[in-house]
mmCIF file of C-alpha atoms in Angstrom:
data_model
loop_
_atom_site.group_PDB
_atom_site.id
_atom_site.type_symbol
_atom_site.label_atom_id
_atom_site.label_comp_id
_atom_site.label_asym_id
_atom_site.label_seq_id
_atom_site.Cartn_x
_atom_site.Cartn_y
_atom_site.Cartn_z
ATOM 1 C CA MET A 1 128.383 49.711 32.418
ATOM 2 C CA THR A 2 130.176 52.922 33.338
ATOM 3 C CA THR A 3 129.243 56.286 31.850
ATOM 4 C CA TYR A 4 131.423 59.400 31.861
ATOM 5 C CA LYS A 5 130.042 62.928 31.674
ATOM 6 C CA LEU A 6 132.497 64.791 29.446
ATOM 7 C CA HIS A 7 132.696 68.574 29.675
ATOM 8 C CA PRO A 8 133.653 71.127 27.009
ATOM 9 C CA ALA A 9 137.200 72.317 27.675
ATOM 10 C CA LYS A 10 140.398 73.396 25.949
ATOM 11 C CA LEU A 11 143.314 70.983 25.893
ATOM 12 C CA CYS A 12 146.920 72.150 25.909
ATOM 13 C CA GLY A 13 150.411 71.066 26.911
ATOM 14 C CA GLU A 14 152.466 68.114 25.767
ATOM 15 C CA ILE A 15 152.057 64.337 25.947
ATOM 16 C CA ALA A 16 154.815 61.773 25.463
ATOM 17 C CA ALA A 17 153.845 59.381 22.691
ATOM 18 C CA MET A 18 152.997 55.937 23.966
ATOM 19 C CA PRO A 19 154.698 52.948 22.287
ATOM 20 C CA SER A 20 153.191 52.030 18.949
ATOM 21 C CA LYS A 21 150.812 49.102 19.230
ATOM 22 C CA SER A 22 151.371 48.239 15.574
ATOM 23 C CA ASP A 23 155.157 48.272 15.958
ATOM 24 C CA LEU A 24 155.086 46.367 19.237
ATOM 25 C CA HIS A 25 152.971 43.519 17.803
ATOM 26 C CA ARG A 26 155.574 43.084 15.069
ATOM 27 C CA LEU A 27 158.633 43.372 17.309
ATOM 28 C CA MET A 28 157.208 40.884 19.790
ATOM 29 C CA ILE A 29 156.426 38.239 17.178
ATOM 30 C CA ALA A 30 159.791 38.619 15.438
ATOM 31 C CA ALA A 31 161.675 38.495 18.752
ATOM 32 C CA TRP A 32 159.810 35.332 19.753
ATOM 33 C CA LEU A 33 160.663 33.725 16.405
ATOM 34 C CA ALA A 34 164.296 34.673 17.022
ATOM 35 C CA GLY A 35 164.203 32.862 20.363
ATOM 36 C CA GLN A 36 164.410 36.021 22.473
ATOM 37 C CA ASP A 37 162.780 36.563 25.848
ATOM 38 C CA ILE A 38 159.674 38.675 25.297
ATOM 39 C CA THR A 39 158.434 38.711 28.889
ATOM 40 C CA SER A 40 160.052 42.075 29.649
ATOM 41 C CA MET A 41 158.565 43.851 26.634
ATOM 42 C CA PRO A 42 156.016 46.546 27.568
ATOM 43 C CA ILE A 43 152.375 45.468 27.779
ATOM 44 C CA ILE A 44 150.773 48.754 26.809
ATOM 45 C CA SER A 45 147.271 47.537 26.017
ATOM 46 C CA ASP A 46 144.885 44.601 25.947
ATOM 47 C CA ASP A 47 145.804 43.834 22.338
ATOM 48 C CA ILE A 48 149.512 43.573 23.120
ATOM 49 C CA ALA A 49 148.742 41.391 26.136
ATOM 50 C CA ALA A 50 146.818 39.093 23.792
ATOM 51 C CA THR A 51 149.808 38.696 21.468
ATOM 52 C CA ARG A 52 152.218 38.029 24.322
ATOM 53 C CA ASP A 53 149.922 35.520 26.004
ATOM 54 C CA CYS A 54 149.322 33.663 22.743
ATOM 55 C CA LEU A 55 153.057 33.426 22.081
ATOM 56 C CA LEU A 56 153.692 32.136 25.600
ATOM 57 C CA ALA A 57 150.681 29.795 25.758
ATOM 58 C CA THR A 58 151.443 26.225 26.817
ATOM 59 C CA ASP A 59 148.068 24.527 26.451
ATOM 60 C CA GLY A 60 147.429 24.812 22.729
ATOM 61 C CA VAL A 61 144.601 27.351 23.109
ATOM 62 C CA LEU A 62 145.392 30.861 21.866
ATOM 63 C CA ASN A 63 142.895 33.444 23.082
ATOM 64 C CA CYS A 64 143.290 36.465 20.827
ATOM 65 C CA ARG A 65 140.758 38.405 22.921
ATOM 66 C CA GLU A 66 139.553 41.206 20.622
ATOM 67 C CA SER A 67 142.805 41.651 18.699
ATOM 68 C CA GLY A 68 142.522 41.188 14.952
ATOM 69 C CA SER A 69 146.268 41.726 14.589
ATOM 70 C CA THR A 70 147.035 38.885 16.982
ATOM 71 C CA LEU A 71 144.748 36.468 15.169
ATOM 72 C CA ARG A 72 145.692 37.326 11.596
ATOM 73 C CA PHE A 73 149.429 37.505 12.300
ATOM 74 C CA LEU A 74 149.633 34.272 14.279
ATOM 75 C CA LEU A 75 147.397 32.028 12.155
ATOM 76 C CA PRO A 76 150.011 31.644 9.392
ATOM 77 C CA VAL A 77 152.924 31.739 11.845
ATOM 78 C CA MET A 78 151.618 28.799 13.869
ATOM 79 C CA ALA A 79 150.783 26.970 10.631
ATOM 80 C CA ALA A 80 154.352 27.500 9.384
ATOM 81 C CA LEU A 81 155.671 26.062 12.649
ATOM 82 C CA GLY A 82 153.419 23.016 12.252
ATOM 83 C CA ARG A 83 151.610 23.655 15.516
ATOM 84 C CA THR A 84 148.233 22.187 16.403
ATOM 85 C CA VAL A 85 146.436 25.003 18.182
ATOM 86 C CA THR A 86 142.932 26.337 18.724
ATOM 87 C CA PHE A 87 142.320 30.060 18.202
ATOM 88 C CA THR A 88 139.580 31.719 20.231
ATOM 89 C CA GLY A 89 138.450 35.313 20.595
ATOM 90 C CA GLU A 90 136.121 37.715 22.340
ATOM 91 C CA GLY A 91 133.843 40.656 21.568
ATOM 92 C CA ARG A 92 133.377 41.264 17.865
ATOM 93 C CA LEU A 93 136.502 39.352 16.811
ATOM 94 C CA PRO A 94 134.632 36.089 15.954
ATOM 95 C CA GLU A 95 132.530 38.115 13.492
ATOM 96 C CA ARG A 96 135.490 39.656 11.673
ATOM 97 C CA PRO A 97 136.440 38.035 8.349
ATOM 98 C CA LEU A 98 139.293 35.565 7.898
ATOM 99 C CA GLU A 99 138.948 34.988 4.174
ATOM 100 C CA PRO A 100 140.846 34.656 1.911
ATOM 101 C CA LEU A 101 143.514 33.761 4.466
ATOM 102 C CA LEU A 102 141.867 30.507 5.564
ATOM 103 C CA SER A 103 141.463 29.355 1.961
ATOM 104 C CA LEU A 104 145.131 30.057 1.241
ATOM 105 C CA LEU A 105 146.252 28.138 4.314
ATOM 106 C CA ARG A 106 144.012 25.185 3.422
ATOM 107 C CA ALA A 107 145.320 25.164 -0.158
ATOM 108 C CA ASN A 108 148.888 24.992 1.126
ATOM 109 C CA GLY A 109 148.786 22.077 3.539
ATOM 110 C CA VAL A 110 146.975 23.319 6.660
ATOM 111 C CA LYS A 111 143.972 21.503 8.100
ATOM 112 C CA ILE A 112 141.475 23.909 9.633
ATOM 113 C CA GLN A 113 138.406 22.939 11.618
ATOM 114 C CA GLY A 114 135.889 25.754 11.431
ATOM 115 C CA ASP A 115 135.527 28.943 9.418
ATOM 116 C CA THR A 116 135.041 31.333 12.333
ATOM 117 C CA LEU A 117 136.340 31.388 15.876
ATOM 118 C CA PRO A 118 136.904 29.093 17.601
ATOM 119 C CA LEU A 119 138.927 27.232 14.971
ATOM 120 C CA THR A 120 141.668 24.624 15.188
ATOM 121 C CA ILE A 121 144.635 24.332 12.837
ATOM 122 C CA SER A 122 146.974 21.382 12.317
ATOM 123 C CA GLY A 123 149.369 20.132 9.676
ATOM 124 C CA GLN A 124 152.269 21.926 8.028
ATOM 125 C CA LEU A 125 152.115 25.032 5.863
ATOM 126 C CA GLN A 126 153.939 24.488 2.556
ATOM 127 C CA PRO A 127 155.871 26.851 0.277
ATOM 128 C CA GLY A 128 153.796 28.149 -2.605
ATOM 129 C CA THR A 129 152.279 31.159 -4.322
ATOM 130 C CA TYR A 130 149.864 33.138 -2.176
ATOM 131 C CA THR A 131 147.634 35.462 -4.214
ATOM 132 C CA LEU A 132 145.610 38.106 -2.407
ATOM 133 C CA PRO A 133 143.490 41.112 -3.366
ATOM 134 C CA GLY A 134 144.990 44.329 -2.061
ATOM 135 C CA ASN A 135 141.716 45.768 -0.811
ATOM 136 C CA ILE A 136 141.421 43.406 2.141
ATOM 137 C CA SER A 137 143.193 43.646 5.481
ATOM 138 C CA SER A 138 146.940 44.163 5.215
ATOM 139 C CA GLN A 139 147.145 42.001 8.348
ATOM 140 C CA TYR A 140 146.833 38.914 6.131
ATOM 141 C CA ILE A 141 149.917 39.979 4.194
ATOM 142 C CA THR A 142 151.853 40.731 7.371
ATOM 143 C CA GLY A 143 151.036 37.282 8.784
ATOM 144 C CA LEU A 144 152.316 35.623 5.620
ATOM 145 C CA LEU A 145 155.442 37.795 5.569
ATOM 146 C CA PHE A 146 156.253 36.570 9.078
ATOM 147 C CA ALA A 147 155.429 32.937 8.294
ATOM 148 C CA LEU A 148 156.806 32.164 4.842
ATOM 149 C CA PRO A 149 160.504 32.696 5.706
ATOM 150 C CA LEU A 150 160.110 29.792 8.162
ATOM 151 C CA LEU A 151 159.334 27.300 5.374
ATOM 152 C CA PRO A 152 161.861 25.017 3.597
ATOM 153 C CA GLY A 153 161.497 26.552 0.151
ATOM 154 C CA ILE A 154 160.720 29.634 -1.897
ATOM 155 C CA SER A 155 157.273 31.239 -1.680
ATOM 156 C CA LYS A 156 155.639 34.189 -3.371
ATOM 157 C CA ILE A 157 153.028 36.715 -2.274
ATOM 158 C CA VAL A 158 151.197 38.213 -5.248
ATOM 159 C CA ILE A 159 148.709 41.090 -5.076
ATOM 160 C CA ASP A 160 145.830 40.972 -7.554
ATOM 161 C CA PRO A 161 146.661 43.715 -10.114
ATOM 162 C CA ASP A 162 142.990 44.690 -10.349
ATOM 163 C CA LYS A 163 142.836 45.385 -6.600
ATOM 164 C CA PRO A 164 145.968 47.309 -5.560
ATOM 165 C CA LEU A 165 147.297 47.182 -2.033
ATOM 166 C CA GLU A 166 145.700 49.388 0.609
ATOM 167 C CA SER A 167 147.310 50.234 3.978
ATOM 168 C CA ILE A 168 150.738 50.030 2.346
ATOM 169 C CA GLY A 169 152.365 51.614 5.390
ATOM 170 C CA TYR A 170 151.497 48.647 7.600
ATOM 171 C CA VAL A 171 153.136 46.246 5.144
ATOM 172 C CA GLU A 172 156.196 48.485 5.025
ATOM 173 C CA MET A 173 156.326 48.409 8.844
ATOM 174 C CA THR A 174 156.439 44.614 8.684
ATOM 175 C CA LEU A 175 159.201 44.601 6.076
ATOM 176 C CA ARG A 176 161.280 46.985 8.222
ATOM 177 C CA THR A 177 160.799 44.758 11.259
ATOM 178 C CA LEU A 178 161.888 41.694 9.277
ATOM 179 C CA ARG A 179 165.011 43.487 8.075
ATOM 180 C CA LYS A 180 165.826 44.404 11.642
ATOM 181 C CA PHE A 181 165.836 40.689 12.498
ATOM 182 C CA LYS A 182 167.936 39.886 9.378
ATOM 183 C CA VAL A 183 165.063 38.380 7.414
ATOM 184 C CA ILE A 184 165.554 39.992 4.030
ATOM 185 C CA ILE A 185 162.652 40.198 1.608
ATOM 186 C CA PRO A 186 163.496 42.202 -1.531
ATOM 187 C CA ARG A 187 161.505 45.409 -1.823
ATOM 188 C CA ASP A 188 158.869 45.351 -4.530
ATOM 189 C CA ILE A 189 158.223 48.579 -6.413
ATOM 190 C CA GLY A 190 154.532 49.243 -6.077
ATOM 191 C CA TYR A 191 153.999 46.588 -3.396
ATOM 192 C CA ARG A 192 152.678 43.998 -5.862
ATOM 193 C CA ARG A 193 154.848 40.899 -5.458
ATOM 194 C CA TRP A 194 157.404 39.467 -3.048
ATOM 195 C CA GLN A 195 159.600 36.405 -3.448
ATOM 196 C CA ILE A 196 160.497 34.967 -0.069
ATOM 197 C CA ALA A 197 163.434 32.636 0.431
ATOM 198 C CA GLY A 198 162.774 30.048 3.101
ATOM 199 C CA ARG A 199 164.990 28.974 5.955
ATOM 200 C CA LEU A 200 167.126 26.702 3.743
ATOM 201 C CA HIS A 201 168.497 29.906 2.254
ATOM 202 C CA ARG A 202 169.596 31.107 5.725
ATOM 203 C CA ASN A 203 166.643 33.501 5.828
ATOM 204 C CA ILE A 204 166.126 33.016 9.559
ATOM 205 C CA TYR A 205 165.268 35.324 12.428
ATOM 206 C CA ARG A 206 168.259 36.553 14.430
ATOM 207 C CA GLU A 207 168.294 38.231 17.832
ATOM 208 C CA VAL A 208 168.518 42.011 18.093
ATOM 209 C CA ASP A 209 169.692 44.172 20.967
ATOM 210 C CA ASP A 210 167.082 46.913 20.786
ATOM 211 C CA LEU A 211 163.403 45.973 21.146
ATOM 212 C CA THR A 212 162.192 49.537 21.717
ATOM 213 C CA PRO A 213 159.040 50.302 19.717
ATOM 214 C CA GLU A 214 158.377 53.565 17.915
ATOM 215 C CA GLY A 215 156.101 56.227 19.313
ATOM 216 C CA ASP A 216 152.486 55.679 18.280
ATOM 217 C CA TRP A 217 151.018 57.949 15.597
ATOM 218 C CA SER A 218 147.568 56.347 15.794
ATOM 219 C CA ASN A 219 146.833 57.431 19.348
ATOM 220 C CA ALA A 220 148.827 60.643 18.966
ATOM 221 C CA ALA A 221 146.357 61.691 16.257
ATOM 222 C CA PHE A 222 143.670 62.409 18.863
ATOM 223 C CA TRP A 223 145.958 64.772 20.788
ATOM 224 C CA LEU A 224 147.283 66.473 17.663
ATOM 225 C CA ALA A 225 143.732 67.150 16.479
ATOM 226 C CA ALA A 226 143.036 68.762 19.862
ATOM 227 C CA GLY A 227 146.084 71.046 19.680
ATOM 228 C CA VAL A 228 148.231 69.087 22.147
ATOM 229 C CA ASN A 229 151.913 68.595 21.336
ATOM 230 C CA VAL A 230 153.147 64.994 21.249
ATOM 231 C CA SER A 231 156.814 64.185 21.790
ATOM 232 C CA GLY A 232 158.610 61.019 20.739
ATOM 233 C CA LEU A 233 157.133 60.618 17.247
ATOM 234 C CA ASP A 234 159.329 59.667 14.298
ATOM 235 C CA PRO A 235 158.413 61.749 11.219
ATOM 236 C CA SER A 236 160.076 59.125 8.984
ATOM 237 C CA SER A 237 157.956 56.308 10.414
ATOM 238 C CA ALA A 238 156.149 53.956 8.040
ATOM 239 C CA GLN A 239 153.104 54.083 10.303
ATOM 240 C CA PRO A 240 150.230 55.098 7.996
ATOM 241 C CA ASP A 241 148.696 57.320 10.657
ATOM 242 C CA SER A 242 151.616 59.736 10.448
ATOM 243 C CA ALA A 243 149.419 61.126 7.636
ATOM 244 C CA ILE A 244 147.516 62.972 10.375
ATOM 245 C CA ILE A 245 149.936 65.904 10.056
ATOM 246 C CA ASN A 246 149.033 66.585 6.418
ATOM 247 C CA LEU A 247 145.357 65.807 6.930
ATOM 248 C CA LEU A 248 145.060 68.370 9.712
ATOM 249 C CA GLN A 249 146.947 71.055 7.809
ATOM 250 C CA THR A 250 145.968 70.882 4.180
ATOM 251 C CA CYS A 251 143.050 68.624 3.287
ATOM 252 C CA THR A 252 139.321 69.122 2.965
ATOM 253 C CA SER A 253 138.759 65.518 1.949
ATOM 254 C CA MET A 254 140.191 62.169 3.013
ATOM 255 C CA ASP A 255 140.933 59.014 1.054
ATOM 256 C CA ALA A 256 140.929 56.492 3.890
ATOM 257 C CA SER A 257 142.356 53.569 1.912
ATOM 258 C CA GLN A 258 145.855 53.960 3.379
ATOM 259 C CA CYS A 259 145.015 55.219 6.880
ATOM 260 C CA PRO A 260 141.535 53.978 7.890
ATOM 261 C CA ASP A 261 142.147 54.309 11.635
ATOM 262 C CA LEU A 262 142.247 58.098 11.255
ATOM 263 C CA VAL A 263 138.623 58.295 10.121
ATOM 264 C CA PRO A 264 137.020 58.726 13.588
ATOM 265 C CA ILE A 265 139.212 61.643 14.634
ATOM 266 C CA MET A 266 139.176 63.261 11.187
ATOM 267 C CA ALA A 267 135.371 63.056 11.138
ATOM 268 C CA VAL A 268 135.339 64.979 14.437
ATOM 269 C CA HIS A 269 137.879 67.490 13.147
ATOM 270 C CA ALA A 270 135.895 68.016 9.954
ATOM 271 C CA ALA A 271 132.632 68.565 11.831
ATOM 272 C CA ALA A 272 134.330 71.296 13.856
ATOM 273 C CA HIS A 273 136.336 73.016 11.119
ATOM 274 C CA TYR A 274 135.102 72.398 7.573
ATOM 275 C CA LYS A 275 131.925 73.439 5.783
ATOM 276 C CA HIS A 276 132.210 70.462 3.464
ATOM 277 C CA TYR A 277 134.349 67.346 3.936
ATOM 278 C CA GLU A 278 134.303 64.011 2.110
ATOM 279 C CA ILE A 279 135.664 60.742 3.511
ATOM 280 C CA THR A 280 135.970 57.978 0.894
ATOM 281 C CA ASN A 281 137.363 54.429 0.509
ATOM 282 C CA ALA A 282 136.538 53.577 4.100
ATOM 283 C CA ALA A 283 134.272 50.537 3.693
ATOM 284 C CA ARG A 284 136.670 48.324 5.697
ATOM 285 C CA LEU A 285 135.798 50.349 8.784
ATOM 286 C CA ARG A 286 132.499 48.480 8.925
ATOM 287 C CA ILE A 287 134.303 45.325 10.122
ATOM 288 C CA LYS A 288 136.472 46.835 12.840
ATOM 289 C CA GLU A 289 135.687 46.651 16.575
ATOM 290 C CA SER A 290 132.461 48.369 15.556
ATOM 291 C CA ASP A 291 130.989 49.548 12.293
ATOM 292 C CA ARG A 292 132.999 52.734 12.624
ATOM 293 C CA LEU A 293 131.290 54.537 9.770
ATOM 294 C CA ALA A 294 127.820 53.972 11.194
ATOM 295 C CA ALA A 295 129.007 54.681 14.756
ATOM 296 C CA MET A 296 130.598 58.017 13.856
ATOM 297 C CA VAL A 297 127.631 59.127 11.758
ATOM 298 C CA GLN A 298 125.252 58.225 14.578
ATOM 299 C CA ASN A 299 127.275 59.975 17.275
ATOM 300 C CA LEU A 300 128.118 63.129 15.322
ATOM 301 C CA THR A 301 124.497 63.471 14.223
ATOM 302 C CA ALA A 302 123.420 63.182 17.864
ATOM 303 C CA LEU A 303 125.851 65.988 18.726
ATOM 304 C CA GLY A 304 124.259 68.232 16.110
ATOM 305 C CA ALA A 305 126.495 67.749 13.080
ATOM 306 C CA ASN A 306 125.140 67.403 9.540
ATOM 307 C CA VAL A 307 126.556 64.055 8.392
ATOM 308 C CA THR A 308 125.482 61.817 5.523
ATOM 309 C CA GLU A 309 126.540 58.164 5.526
ATOM 310 C CA HIS A 310 127.660 56.419 2.316
ATOM 311 C CA PRO A 311 128.545 52.755 1.728
ATOM 312 C CA ASP A 312 132.265 53.551 1.814
ATOM 313 C CA GLY A 313 132.432 56.862 3.657
ATOM 314 C CA MET A 314 130.575 59.966 4.730
ATOM 315 C CA THR A 315 129.930 63.598 3.857
ATOM 316 C CA ILE A 316 130.274 66.128 6.678
ATOM 317 C CA ARG A 317 128.914 69.659 6.531
ATOM 318 C CA GLY A 318 130.333 71.285 9.616
ATOM 319 C CA ALA A 319 132.163 74.374 10.894
ATOM 320 C CA THR A 320 129.415 75.287 13.363
ATOM 321 C CA PRO A 321 129.580 74.554 17.100
ATOM 322 C CA LEU A 322 128.213 71.151 18.071
ATOM 323 C CA ARG A 323 125.315 71.154 20.509
ATOM 324 C CA GLY A 324 126.165 68.287 22.822
ATOM 325 C CA GLY A 325 123.769 67.701 25.687
ATOM 326 C CA VAL A 326 123.171 64.047 24.731
ATOM 327 C CA THR A 327 124.371 60.536 25.512
ATOM 328 C CA VAL A 328 126.585 58.856 22.912
ATOM 329 C CA ASP A 329 127.793 55.270 22.761
ATOM 330 C CA SER A 330 131.386 54.121 22.413
ATOM 331 C CA HIS A 331 130.018 51.087 20.544
ATOM 332 C CA GLY A 332 132.610 48.989 22.373
ATOM 333 C CA ASP A 333 135.317 50.626 20.236
ATOM 334 C CA HIS A 334 138.405 52.330 21.628
ATOM 335 C CA ARG A 335 138.760 54.746 18.707
ATOM 336 C CA ILE A 336 135.118 55.823 18.879
ATOM 337 C CA ALA A 337 135.480 56.523 22.613
ATOM 338 C CA MET A 338 138.609 58.639 22.100
ATOM 339 C CA ALA A 339 137.019 60.500 19.189
ATOM 340 C CA MET A 340 134.065 61.448 21.400
ATOM 341 C CA ALA A 341 136.455 62.731 24.063
ATOM 342 C CA ILE A 342 137.801 65.171 21.483
ATOM 343 C CA ALA A 343 134.359 65.949 20.035
ATOM 344 C CA VAL A 344 133.097 67.352 23.343
ATOM 345 C CA LEU A 345 135.786 70.038 23.141
ATOM 346 C CA HIS A 346 133.727 71.542 20.298
ATOM 347 C CA CYS A 347 130.329 71.211 22.015
ATOM 348 C CA ARG A 348 128.276 73.858 23.770
ATOM 349 C CA GLN A 349 127.086 71.407 26.421
ATOM 350 C CA PRO A 350 128.550 68.320 28.115
ATOM 351 C CA ILE A 351 127.935 64.861 26.694
ATOM 352 C CA ALA A 352 127.612 61.471 28.358
ATOM 353 C CA LEU A 353 129.759 58.637 26.983
ATOM 354 C CA THR A 354 128.904 55.007 27.700
ATOM 355 C CA ASN A 355 131.571 52.331 28.211
ATOM 356 C CA PRO A 356 134.560 54.696 28.183
ATOM 357 C CA GLU A 357 136.867 51.997 29.625
ATOM 358 C CA VAL A 358 137.046 50.419 26.174
ATOM 359 C CA VAL A 359 140.079 52.650 25.499
ATOM 360 C CA ALA A 360 142.115 49.977 27.335
ATOM 361 C CA LYS A 361 142.232 48.011 24.080
ATOM 362 C CA SER A 362 144.922 50.359 22.800
ATOM 363 C CA TYR A 363 145.467 53.166 25.347
ATOM 364 C CA PRO A 364 144.751 52.299 29.016
ATOM 365 C CA ASP A 365 146.084 55.664 30.270
ATOM 366 C CA PHE A 366 144.029 57.761 27.869
ATOM 367 C CA TRP A 367 141.715 59.295 30.482
ATOM 368 C CA ASP A 368 144.614 60.113 32.829
ATOM 369 C CA ASP A 369 146.415 61.884 29.998
ATOM 370 C CA TYR A 370 143.168 63.601 29.013
ATOM 371 C CA VAL A 371 142.898 65.196 32.457
ATOM 372 C CA LYS A 372 146.596 66.157 32.458
ATOM 373 C CA CYS A 373 145.968 68.174 29.292
ATOM 374 C CA GLY A 374 142.924 69.963 30.708
ATOM 375 C CA GLY A 375 140.128 67.561 29.830
ATOM 376 C CA LYS A 376 137.251 67.277 32.303
ATOM 377 C CA TYR A 377 134.922 64.392 33.070
ATOM 378 C CA ASP A 378 132.823 62.984 35.902
ATOM 379 C CA VAL A 379 131.956 59.357 36.505
ATOM 380 C CA LEU A 380 128.185 58.896 36.518
#
């Protein structure tokens, strides 16, 4: 396993935003459902490669690698198409939850062998009412939004009123993608219920000319927190992580329910700039590529920050220089690795980071861009 020695430095300059992974997943799936050639679409990361390879697979085995988006989007899509396929995965993906999605698919005509990866689906998904709590992954809702228009009848998605929808921005991204491909799902005020006309109502995917994804706010957040300008970002984007602008400028606390991926970099920013900072509603981070709450508390504490872990968040008492001079673990998580690359900028001494290559999951060129902006590291 590789280790990088990261040195304190000051970053500056400008980086062009890379294509949005979240947007590209959605564009690629919709284009494939419209019968378009997806082989020329940009493969910006391991996760996007997983989605493309699953869509182009010819042997009935779909290896989602470590991509939760790929798995949760394509499970209902393949069920709606009546495909018999086996889903597999790598890393922590087999440990990540698939309920209540599997129960909904089973209740609506799909046969599923297994409850965790690998699992095999067969049969035909049927129109129906799909009720979900809003405090689980929005990826389940996105998968159903892609799949249900393919069915020969009207379906509904209903959000449990006692558990309102989190990560609304990601659902809105999906709805915008569907509209782009002429699949019209009426907008619901409050994101509580959608009625979805099936293909018998001409609600089918149509080809589009422009498959260019938006610039990525999620990865841009690391640069923006470090004072680097990022070009090519759409301020009107539905990407939830566009919230980074307001979080960096005005907040001394963070409700992570709508933008959980910003927690690692905001925890670093808070440790460097705020005497007291609360992060709440972040329990879902425990089932990401790592337990991101525990990983960030462990790493920031090792760097010298005063951090208290809570079941759904953390309290950070910062605004003093971090010590550094220790080895920290990426925990096999791309966002933890990138957060540590920014954390060292606020340290008195260098730090060692294990498994830094994990950034390839979402941002393979991260370390090249880091050096371009003034970052310094040695390979140990």
